[in-house]
Amino acid sequence: MREIFKQEMEQLGGDLLTMAKHMSSAIEKATKALETADLTLAEEVIDADRQIDEIERSLDEQGVSLLARQQPVATDLRVVVSAMRLSATIERMGDLARHVAYVARGRYPEVAATGRTREILHQMGEQAVKVARQVVELLESRDLNLAERIEADDDVLDRLHRESFQVVLDDDEQLTRQQLVDAVLLGRYLERFGDHGVSVARRVSFLVTGDLQNAVVNTGVLGLKDEQVTDQAARQD
Amino acid sequence: MREIFKQEMEQLGGDLLTMAKHMSSAIEKATKALETADLTLAEEVIDADRQIDEIERSLDEQGVSLLARQQPVATDLRVVVSAMRLSATIERMGDLARHVAYVARGRYPEVAATGRTREILHQMGEQAVKVARQVVELLESRDLNLAERIEADDDVLDRLHRESFQVVLDDDEQLTRQQLVDAVLLGRYLERFGDHGVSVARRVSFLVTGDLQNAVVNTGVLGLKDEQVTDQAARQD
């Protein structure tokens, strides 16, 4: 029984990581499609989102089935519940990447932004990609330094988002209405993308540091190692 | 044991309903604050969102604790997991109401929109309020006709959202940049609000009709009545 349980937890963790990798690839391609007005790339992102949705559905079913059959408690239970929540968040990040790709596709063969707006959206895109990559790394490594970095990168994203409003509200900035609408929407998508990254970071941190008194089980599902738990315990003091 | 379990499930359902009522009141006040440039009302919504967040946190803890101690299976398990997911969605709807209130507050003493944009946002606001009220009613009654109506109302919301783009993209429409930015953001918030309403509707439908073979337990948490289950079974055929 325990062996099956361990395998299932590993499967859950593996699926979560696969999902995160798809999501990271999606935002990378979507922001590139946006900058280079690459229709094929944009459509690739839009099509690939179905895979992310599919993994989320399967992960959800696995989670409920695991709860029903194995009835985990303590840390194991928290890990399963967290995995289900993380998958919902990562799925949403994938959706936002798809939304970015929609804008790229909608403006083709033009690029969606010009001038200062383009520059700021470029920077926001870079930050979003950074967040996504660190989310993947965090799920792999449980390194809480990465969780902190995700929060810091999201702060930059929020600052850029505020700047983007200054630019679009500046009447001297030459923008068509379409460019203005796109800039507002893209800014919102990328800002939300960062927020979800932070949500993943906090949930993983909580999982690693949350109930250290009880966190003695190396569940495997999220690669939680005993030494990391101890390390985190030290940092908490 | 079973008596405690039943009480806890009822508590979970009760909290979910309280949350939904707060959320419904929030969107009602936020859209009113937006239309009448009512600063006090806008701030009320912003402050009250903390209550919604608080209930969500508590509901989450209750859910995990219930899973750990009672180890429910079959329908009971699905109800607990669903309640936790519904609470996340309703919390998000509350956030979006707060975002609408932010715009109202930010433009005070002006109103945030004029002309055709104002008219469309007014209609979108009305639809969003309708969705919210039906979500409350659905959680109370489990009446799947309401779930269908929520989907239909969201379709109207989506159509209005598309129309709002036509208006803001029309160069003949007199709009300051701030009004344009606000219209895009408000349109997005209200459209997302409707999407989340649909997500609640679908989850509740799934819960009522999902595994009818096994749905014999009247859990109380979501007021699931045996006769309704039978009724739904008939409709499914």
Coordinates of C-alpha atoms in Angstrom, one line a residue:
Chain A
M1 CA 0.0 0.0 0.0
R2 CA 2.7 2.5 1.0
E3 CA 4.7 1.7 -2.1
I4 CA 1.7 2.4 -4.3
F5 CA 1.1 5.6 -2.4
K6 CA 4.6 6.8 -2.9
Q7 CA 4.4 6.1 -6.6
E8 CA 1.2 8.0 -6.9
M9 CA 2.6 11.0 -5.0
E10 CA 5.6 11.0 -7.4
Q11 CA 3.2 10.8 -10.4
L12 CA 1.3 13.9 -9.0
G13 CA 4.6 15.8 -8.5
G14 CA 5.8 14.8 -12.0
D15 CA 2.6 15.9 -13.6
L16 CA 2.7 19.2 -11.8
L17 CA 6.3 19.8 -13.1
T18 CA 5.3 18.8 -16.7
M19 CA 2.5 21.3 -16.5
A20 CA 4.8 24.0 -15.3
K21 CA 7.2 23.3 -18.1
H22 CA 4.5 23.6 -20.7
M23 CA 3.3 26.8 -19.1
S24 CA 6.9 28.3 -19.0
S25 CA 7.4 27.4 -22.7
A26 CA 4.0 29.0 -23.5
I27 CA 4.8 32.4 -22.0
E28 CA 8.2 32.3 -23.6
K29 CA 6.7 31.6 -27.1
A30 CA 3.8 34.0 -26.5
T31 CA 6.0 37.0 -25.7
K32 CA 8.3 36.2 -28.6
A33 CA 5.3 35.9 -30.9
L34 CA 4.1 39.3 -29.7
E35 CA 7.4 41.0 -30.3
T36 CA 8.2 39.5 -33.7
A37 CA 4.6 39.2 -35.0
D38 CA 5.1 35.5 -35.4
L39 CA 1.7 34.0 -36.3
T40 CA 2.9 30.4 -36.3
L41 CA 4.4 30.7 -32.9
A42 CA 1.2 32.4 -31.5
E43 CA -0.9 29.6 -32.9
E44 CA 1.4 27.0 -31.4
V45 CA 0.8 28.5 -27.9
I46 CA -3.0 28.6 -28.4
D47 CA -3.1 25.0 -29.5
A48 CA -0.7 23.8 -26.8
D49 CA -2.9 25.2 -24.0
R50 CA -5.1 22.2 -24.4
Q51 CA -2.3 20.0 -23.1
I52 CA -2.0 22.1 -20.0
D53 CA -5.8 21.9 -19.4
E54 CA -5.7 18.1 -19.9
I55 CA -2.9 17.6 -17.3
E56 CA -4.8 19.8 -14.9
R57 CA -8.0 17.7 -15.3
S58 CA -6.0 14.4 -14.9
L59 CA -4.1 15.8 -11.9
D60 CA -7.4 16.8 -10.2
E61 CA -8.8 13.3 -10.7
Q62 CA -5.7 11.7 -9.4
G63 CA -5.7 13.9 -6.4
V64 CA -9.3 13.1 -5.5
S65 CA -8.8 9.4 -6.1
L66 CA -5.7 9.4 -4.0
L67 CA -7.5 11.1 -1.1
A68 CA -10.3 8.6 -1.4
R69 CA -8.2 5.5 -1.6
Q70 CA -5.1 6.3 0.5
Q71 CA -6.7 8.8 3.0
P72 CA -3.4 10.6 3.7
V73 CA -3.0 12.7 6.8
A74 CA -0.6 15.4 8.1
T75 CA 2.1 16.4 5.6
D76 CA 1.0 13.9 2.9
L77 CA -2.5 15.4 3.0
R78 CA -1.2 18.9 2.7
V79 CA 1.0 17.9 -0.2
V80 CA -1.9 16.4 -2.1
V81 CA -4.2 19.4 -1.5
S82 CA -1.4 21.8 -2.4
A83 CA -0.7 19.9 -5.6
M84 CA -4.3 20.3 -6.6
R85 CA -4.2 24.0 -5.9
L86 CA -0.9 24.6 -7.6
S87 CA -2.2 22.9 -10.7
A88 CA -5.2 25.3 -10.8
T89 CA -2.8 28.3 -10.6
I90 CA -0.4 27.0 -13.2
E91 CA -3.3 26.2 -15.5
R92 CA -4.3 29.9 -15.1
M93 CA -0.8 31.0 -16.0
G94 CA -1.1 29.0 -19.1
D95 CA -4.4 30.7 -20.0
L96 CA -2.8 34.1 -19.6
A97 CA 0.1 33.1 -21.9
R98 CA -2.6 32.0 -24.4
H99 CA -4.3 35.5 -24.0
V100 CA -1.0 37.1 -24.9
A101 CA -0.8 34.9 -28.0
Y102 CA -4.3 35.9 -29.0
V103 CA -3.2 39.5 -29.1
A104 CA -0.1 38.6 -31.2
R105 CA -2.3 36.7 -33.6
G106 CA -5.0 39.4 -33.7
R107 CA -2.5 42.1 -34.8
Y108 CA -0.6 39.9 -37.3
P109 CA 1.1 41.0 -39.6
E110 CA 1.6 44.1 -37.5
V111 CA 3.3 44.0 -34.2
A112 CA 1.0 44.9 -31.3
A113 CA 2.9 47.8 -29.8
T114 CA 5.2 50.6 -30.8
G115 CA 7.5 53.1 -29.1
R116 CA 7.7 53.3 -25.4
T117 CA 4.7 51.0 -24.9
R118 CA 6.5 48.3 -26.8
E119 CA 9.6 48.8 -24.7
I120 CA 7.7 48.4 -21.5
L121 CA 5.7 45.4 -22.7
H122 CA 9.0 43.9 -23.8
Q123 CA 10.4 44.3 -20.3
M124 CA 7.2 43.0 -18.7
G125 CA 7.4 39.9 -21.0
E126 CA 11.0 39.3 -19.9
Q127 CA 10.0 39.4 -16.2
A128 CA 7.1 37.1 -16.8
V129 CA 9.3 34.6 -18.5
K130 CA 11.7 34.9 -15.6
V131 CA 8.9 34.2 -13.1
A132 CA 7.8 31.2 -15.1
R133 CA 11.3 29.6 -15.3
Q134 CA 11.7 30.1 -11.6
V135 CA 8.4 28.5 -10.9
V136 CA 9.6 25.4 -12.8
E137 CA 12.9 25.5 -10.9
L138 CA 11.1 25.9 -7.5
L139 CA 8.9 22.9 -8.1
E140 CA 12.0 20.9 -9.0
S141 CA 14.4 22.1 -6.3
R142 CA 12.2 23.3 -3.4
D143 CA 14.9 26.0 -3.0
L144 CA 13.1 28.8 -1.1
N145 CA 15.6 31.4 -2.4
L146 CA 13.8 31.0 -5.6
A147 CA 10.4 31.7 -3.9
E148 CA 11.9 35.0 -2.7
R149 CA 13.2 35.8 -6.2
I150 CA 9.8 35.2 -7.7
E151 CA 8.4 37.7 -5.3
A152 CA 11.1 40.3 -6.2
D153 CA 10.5 39.7 -9.9
D154 CA 6.8 40.2 -9.4
D155 CA 7.5 43.5 -7.7
V156 CA 9.4 44.6 -10.8
L157 CA 6.5 43.4 -13.0
D158 CA 4.1 45.5 -10.9
R159 CA 6.3 48.6 -11.2
L160 CA 6.5 48.2 -15.0
H161 CA 2.8 47.7 -15.0
R162 CA 2.3 51.1 -13.3
E163 CA 4.8 52.7 -15.7
S164 CA 2.8 51.3 -18.6
F165 CA -0.2 53.3 -17.4
Q166 CA 1.8 56.4 -17.3
V167 CA 2.8 55.8 -20.9
V168 CA -0.6 55.1 -22.3
L169 CA -2.1 58.0 -20.3
D170 CA 0.4 60.4 -21.8
D171 CA -1.4 62.3 -24.6
D172 CA 2.0 63.0 -26.3
E173 CA 2.5 59.3 -26.8
Q174 CA 1.4 58.5 -30.3
L175 CA -0.9 55.5 -30.1
T176 CA -3.8 54.2 -32.1
R177 CA -6.8 53.2 -30.0
Q178 CA -6.1 49.5 -30.8
Q179 CA -2.5 49.9 -29.6
L180 CA -3.8 51.5 -26.4
V181 CA -6.4 48.8 -25.8
D182 CA -3.7 46.1 -26.5
A183 CA -1.2 47.8 -24.1
V184 CA -3.8 47.8 -21.3
L185 CA -4.8 44.2 -21.8
L186 CA -1.3 42.9 -22.2
G187 CA -0.2 44.8 -19.2
R188 CA -3.0 43.3 -17.2
Y189 CA -2.3 39.7 -18.5
L190 CA 1.4 39.9 -17.6
E191 CA 0.8 41.5 -14.2
R192 CA -1.7 38.7 -13.3
F193 CA 0.8 36.1 -14.6
G194 CA 3.3 37.4 -12.1
D195 CA 0.7 37.4 -9.3
H196 CA 0.0 33.7 -9.9
G197 CA 3.7 33.0 -9.9
V198 CA 3.8 34.6 -6.4
S199 CA 0.9 32.5 -5.4
V200 CA 2.8 29.3 -6.4
A201 CA 5.9 30.6 -4.5
R202 CA 4.0 31.2 -1.3
R203 CA 2.2 27.9 -1.4
V204 CA 5.4 26.0 -1.9
S205 CA 7.0 28.0 0.9
F206 CA 4.2 27.2 3.2
L207 CA 4.5 23.6 2.3
V208 CA 8.2 23.5 3.0
T209 CA 8.1 25.7 6.2
G210 CA 4.5 25.5 7.2
D211 CA 4.2 22.9 9.9
L212 CA 7.8 22.0 10.6
Q213 CA 6.8 20.2 13.8
N214 CA 5.0 17.6 11.7
A215 CA 7.1 17.9 8.5
V216 CA 9.1 14.7 8.9
V217 CA 7.8 12.7 6.0
N218 CA 9.7 12.9 2.8
T219 CA 6.7 12.6 0.5
G220 CA 8.6 12.6 -2.8
V221 CA 5.7 14.3 -4.5
L222 CA 7.3 17.7 -4.5
G223 CA 10.8 16.5 -3.9
L224 CA 10.7 17.6 -0.3
K225 CA 14.0 16.5 1.3
D226 CA 14.6 16.2 5.0
E227 CA 17.7 18.3 4.9
Q228 CA 15.8 21.1 3.2
V229 CA 13.1 21.0 5.9
T230 CA 15.9 21.3 8.5
D231 CA 17.5 24.1 6.5
Q232 CA 14.2 25.9 6.3
A233 CA 13.7 25.4 10.0
A234 CA 17.0 27.1 10.7
R235 CA 16.0 30.0 8.5
Q236 CA 12.7 30.4 10.3
D237 CA 14.3 30.8 13.7
Chain B
M1 CA -18.4 10.7 14.8
R2 CA -21.0 10.9 12.1
E3 CA -22.9 13.6 13.9
I4 CA -19.8 15.8 14.2
F5 CA -19.0 15.2 10.5
K6 CA -22.5 16.3 9.5
Q7 CA -22.2 19.4 11.6
E8 CA -18.8 20.2 10.1
M9 CA -20.1 19.7 6.6
E10 CA -23.0 22.1 7.3
Q11 CA -20.5 24.6 8.7
L12 CA -18.6 24.4 5.4
G13 CA -21.7 24.9 3.4
G14 CA -22.8 27.8 5.6
D15 CA -19.5 29.5 5.3
L16 CA -19.5 29.1 1.5
L17 CA -23.0 30.7 1.4
T18 CA -21.9 33.6 3.7
M19 CA -18.9 34.2 1.4
A20 CA -21.1 34.3 -1.7
K21 CA -23.5 36.7 0.0
H22 CA -20.6 39.1 0.8
M23 CA -19.4 38.7 -2.7
S24 CA -22.8 39.5 -4.2
S25 CA -23.2 42.5 -2.0
A26 CA -19.7 43.7 -3.0
I27 CA -20.4 43.6 -6.8
E28 CA -23.7 45.3 -6.2
K29 CA -22.1 48.1 -4.2
A30 CA -19.1 48.4 -6.5
T31 CA -21.1 48.8 -9.7
K32 CA -23.4 51.3 -7.9
A33 CA -20.3 53.2 -6.6
L34 CA -19.0 53.3 -10.2
E35 CA -22.2 54.7 -11.6
T36 CA -22.8 57.3 -9.0
A37 CA -19.2 58.2 -8.1
D38 CA -19.9 57.2 -4.5
L39 CA -16.6 57.3 -2.7
T40 CA -18.0 56.0 0.6
L41 CA -19.6 53.0 -1.1
A42 CA -16.4 52.2 -3.0
E43 CA -14.4 52.2 0.2
E44 CA -16.9 50.0 1.9
V45 CA -16.4 47.4 -0.8
I46 CA -12.6 47.7 -0.6
D47 CA -12.7 47.3 3.2
A48 CA -15.2 44.5 3.2
D49 CA -13.1 42.3 0.9
R50 CA -11.0 41.4 3.9
Q51 CA -14.0 39.5 5.4
I52 CA -14.3 37.4 2.2
D53 CA -10.6 36.6 2.3
E54 CA -10.9 35.7 6.0
I55 CA -13.7 33.3 5.4
E56 CA -11.8 31.7 2.5
R57 CA -8.8 31.1 4.7
S58 CA -11.0 29.6 7.4
L59 CA -12.9 27.5 5.0
D60 CA -9.6 26.1 3.6
E61 CA -8.4 25.2 7.0
Q62 CA -11.7 23.5 7.9
G63 CA -11.6 21.6 4.7
V64 CA -8.1 20.2 5.2
S65 CA -8.9 19.5 8.8
L66 CA -12.1 17.7 7.9
L67 CA -10.3 15.6 5.3
A68 CA -7.6 14.7 7.9
R69 CA -9.9 13.8 10.7
Q70 CA -13.0 12.4 9.0
Q71 CA -11.4 10.9 5.9
P72 CA -14.6 11.2 3.8
V73 CA -15.0 9.1 0.7
A74 CA -17.2 9.1 -2.4
T75 CA -19.7 12.0 -2.5
D76 CA -18.7 13.4 0.8
L77 CA -15.1 13.7 -0.3
R78 CA -16.2 15.4 -3.6
V79 CA -18.3 17.8 -1.7
V80 CA -15.5 18.9 0.6
V81 CA -13.0 19.2 -2.3
S82 CA -15.6 21.1 -4.3
A83 CA -16.4 23.5 -1.4
M84 CA -12.7 24.4 -1.2
R85 CA -12.5 25.1 -4.9
L86 CA -15.8 27.0 -4.9
S87 CA -14.4 29.2 -2.1
A88 CA -11.3 30.0 -4.2
T89 CA -13.5 31.1 -7.1
I90 CA -15.9 33.1 -5.0
E91 CA -12.9 34.8 -3.3
R92 CA -11.7 35.8 -6.8
M93 CA -15.1 37.2 -7.6
G94 CA -14.8 39.3 -4.5
D95 CA -11.4 40.6 -5.7
L96 CA -12.8 41.6 -9.0
A97 CA -15.6 43.6 -7.3
R98 CA -12.9 45.3 -5.3
H99 CA -11.1 46.2 -8.5
V100 CA -14.2 47.8 -9.8
A101 CA -14.4 49.8 -6.6
Y102 CA -10.8 50.9 -7.0
V103 CA -11.7 52.4 -10.4
A104 CA -14.7 54.2 -8.9
R105 CA -12.5 55.5 -6.0
G106 CA -9.7 56.5 -8.3
R107 CA -12.0 58.7 -10.5
Y108 CA -13.9 60.3 -7.7
P109 CA -15.5 63.0 -7.8
E110 CA -15.8 62.2 -11.5
V111 CA -17.7 59.2 -12.8
A112 CA -15.4 56.8 -14.6
A113 CA -17.2 56.6 -17.9
T114 CA -19.3 58.7 -20.3
G115 CA -21.5 58.3 -23.3
R116 CA -21.9 54.9 -24.9
T117 CA -19.1 53.4 -22.8
R118 CA -21.0 54.3 -19.7
E119 CA -24.1 52.7 -21.1
I120 CA -22.4 49.4 -21.9
L121 CA -20.5 49.3 -18.6
H122 CA -23.8 49.9 -16.9
Q123 CA -25.3 46.9 -18.7
M124 CA -22.3 44.8 -17.9
G125 CA -22.6 45.7 -14.3
E126 CA -26.2 44.7 -14.2
Q127 CA -25.4 41.4 -15.7
A128 CA -22.6 40.8 -13.2
V129 CA -24.9 41.5 -10.3
K130 CA -27.4 39.1 -11.8
V131 CA -24.8 36.4 -12.0
A132 CA -23.7 37.0 -8.4
R133 CA -27.3 36.8 -7.1
Q134 CA -27.9 33.6 -9.0
V135 CA -24.7 32.1 -7.6
V136 CA -26.0 32.8 -4.1
E137 CA -29.3 31.2 -5.0
L138 CA -27.7 28.2 -6.6
L139 CA -25.6 27.5 -3.5
E140 CA -28.8 27.7 -1.5
S141 CA -31.2 25.8 -3.7
R142 CA -29.0 23.5 -5.9
D143 CA -31.5 24.3 -8.6
L144 CA -29.7 23.5 -11.8
N145 CA -32.0 25.8 -13.8
L146 CA -30.1 28.5 -12.1
A147 CA -26.8 27.1 -13.4
E148 CA -28.1 27.3 -16.9
R149 CA -29.3 30.8 -16.4
I150 CA -25.8 31.8 -15.1
E151 CA -24.3 30.5 -18.3
A152 CA -26.8 32.4 -20.4
D153 CA -26.2 35.6 -18.4
D154 CA -22.5 35.2 -18.9
D155 CA -23.0 34.9 -22.7
V156 CA -24.7 38.3 -22.5
L157 CA -21.8 39.6 -20.5
D158 CA -19.4 38.3 -23.2
R159 CA -21.4 39.9 -25.9
L160 CA -21.5 43.2 -24.1
H161 CA -17.7 42.9 -23.6
R162 CA -17.2 42.5 -27.3
E163 CA -19.4 45.5 -27.9
S164 CA -17.4 47.6 -25.4
F165 CA -14.3 47.0 -27.6
Q166 CA -16.2 48.3 -30.7
V167 CA -17.1 51.4 -28.8
V168 CA -13.6 52.2 -27.4
L169 CA -12.0 51.4 -30.8
D170 CA -14.3 53.9 -32.5
D171 CA -12.4 57.1 -33.1
D172 CA -15.6 59.0 -33.3
E173 CA -16.3 58.2 -29.7
Q174 CA -15.1 61.1 -27.5
L175 CA -13.0 59.5 -24.8
T176 CA -10.1 60.7 -22.8
R177 CA -7.2 58.2 -22.4
Q178 CA -8.2 57.7 -18.8
Q179 CA -11.7 56.9 -19.8
L180 CA -10.5 54.5 -22.4
V181 CA -8.1 52.7 -20.0
D182 CA -10.9 52.5 -17.4
A183 CA -13.4 51.1 -19.9
V184 CA -10.9 48.4 -21.0
L185 CA -10.1 47.4 -17.4
L186 CA -13.7 47.5 -16.2
G187 CA -14.8 45.4 -19.2
R188 CA -12.2 42.9 -18.4
Y189 CA -13.0 42.7 -14.6
L190 CA -16.7 42.3 -15.3
E191 CA -16.2 39.7 -18.0
R192 CA -13.9 37.7 -15.7
F193 CA -16.5 38.0 -12.9
G194 CA -19.0 36.3 -15.2
D195 CA -16.5 33.6 -16.1
H196 CA -16.0 32.7 -12.5
G197 CA -19.8 32.6 -12.0
V198 CA -19.9 30.1 -14.8
S199 CA -17.1 28.1 -13.1
V200 CA -19.2 28.0 -9.9
A201 CA -22.3 26.9 -11.9
R202 CA -20.5 24.1 -13.6
R203 CA -18.8 22.8 -10.5
V204 CA -22.2 22.7 -8.6
S205 CA -23.8 21.0 -11.6
F206 CA -21.1 18.4 -11.6
L207 CA -21.6 17.9 -8.0
V208 CA -25.3 17.4 -8.4
T209 CA -25.3 15.3 -11.5
G210 CA -21.7 14.0 -11.6
D211 CA -21.8 10.6 -10.1
L212 CA -25.4 9.9 -9.6
Q213 CA -24.8 6.2 -9.1
N214 CA -23.0 7.1 -5.9
A215 CA -24.8 10.2 -5.0
V216 CA -27.0 8.8 -2.3
V217 CA -25.7 10.7 0.7
N218 CA -27.5 13.9 1.6
T219 CA -24.4 15.6 2.9
G220 CA -26.1 18.8 4.0
V221 CA -23.0 20.8 3.1
L222 CA -24.5 22.1 0.0
G223 CA -28.1 21.4 0.7
L224 CA -28.1 18.5 -1.7
K225 CA -31.5 16.9 -1.4
D226 CA -32.2 13.3 -2.6
E227 CA -35.3 14.5 -4.5
Q228 CA -33.1 17.0 -6.4
V229 CA -30.6 14.3 -7.2
T230 CA -33.4 12.2 -8.6
D231 CA -34.8 15.2 -10.5
Q232 CA -31.4 15.8 -12.0
A233 CA -31.1 12.2 -12.9
A234 CA -34.3 12.4 -14.8
R235 CA -33.1 15.5 -16.7
Q236 CA -29.9 13.8 -17.6
D237 CA -31.6 11.0 -19.4

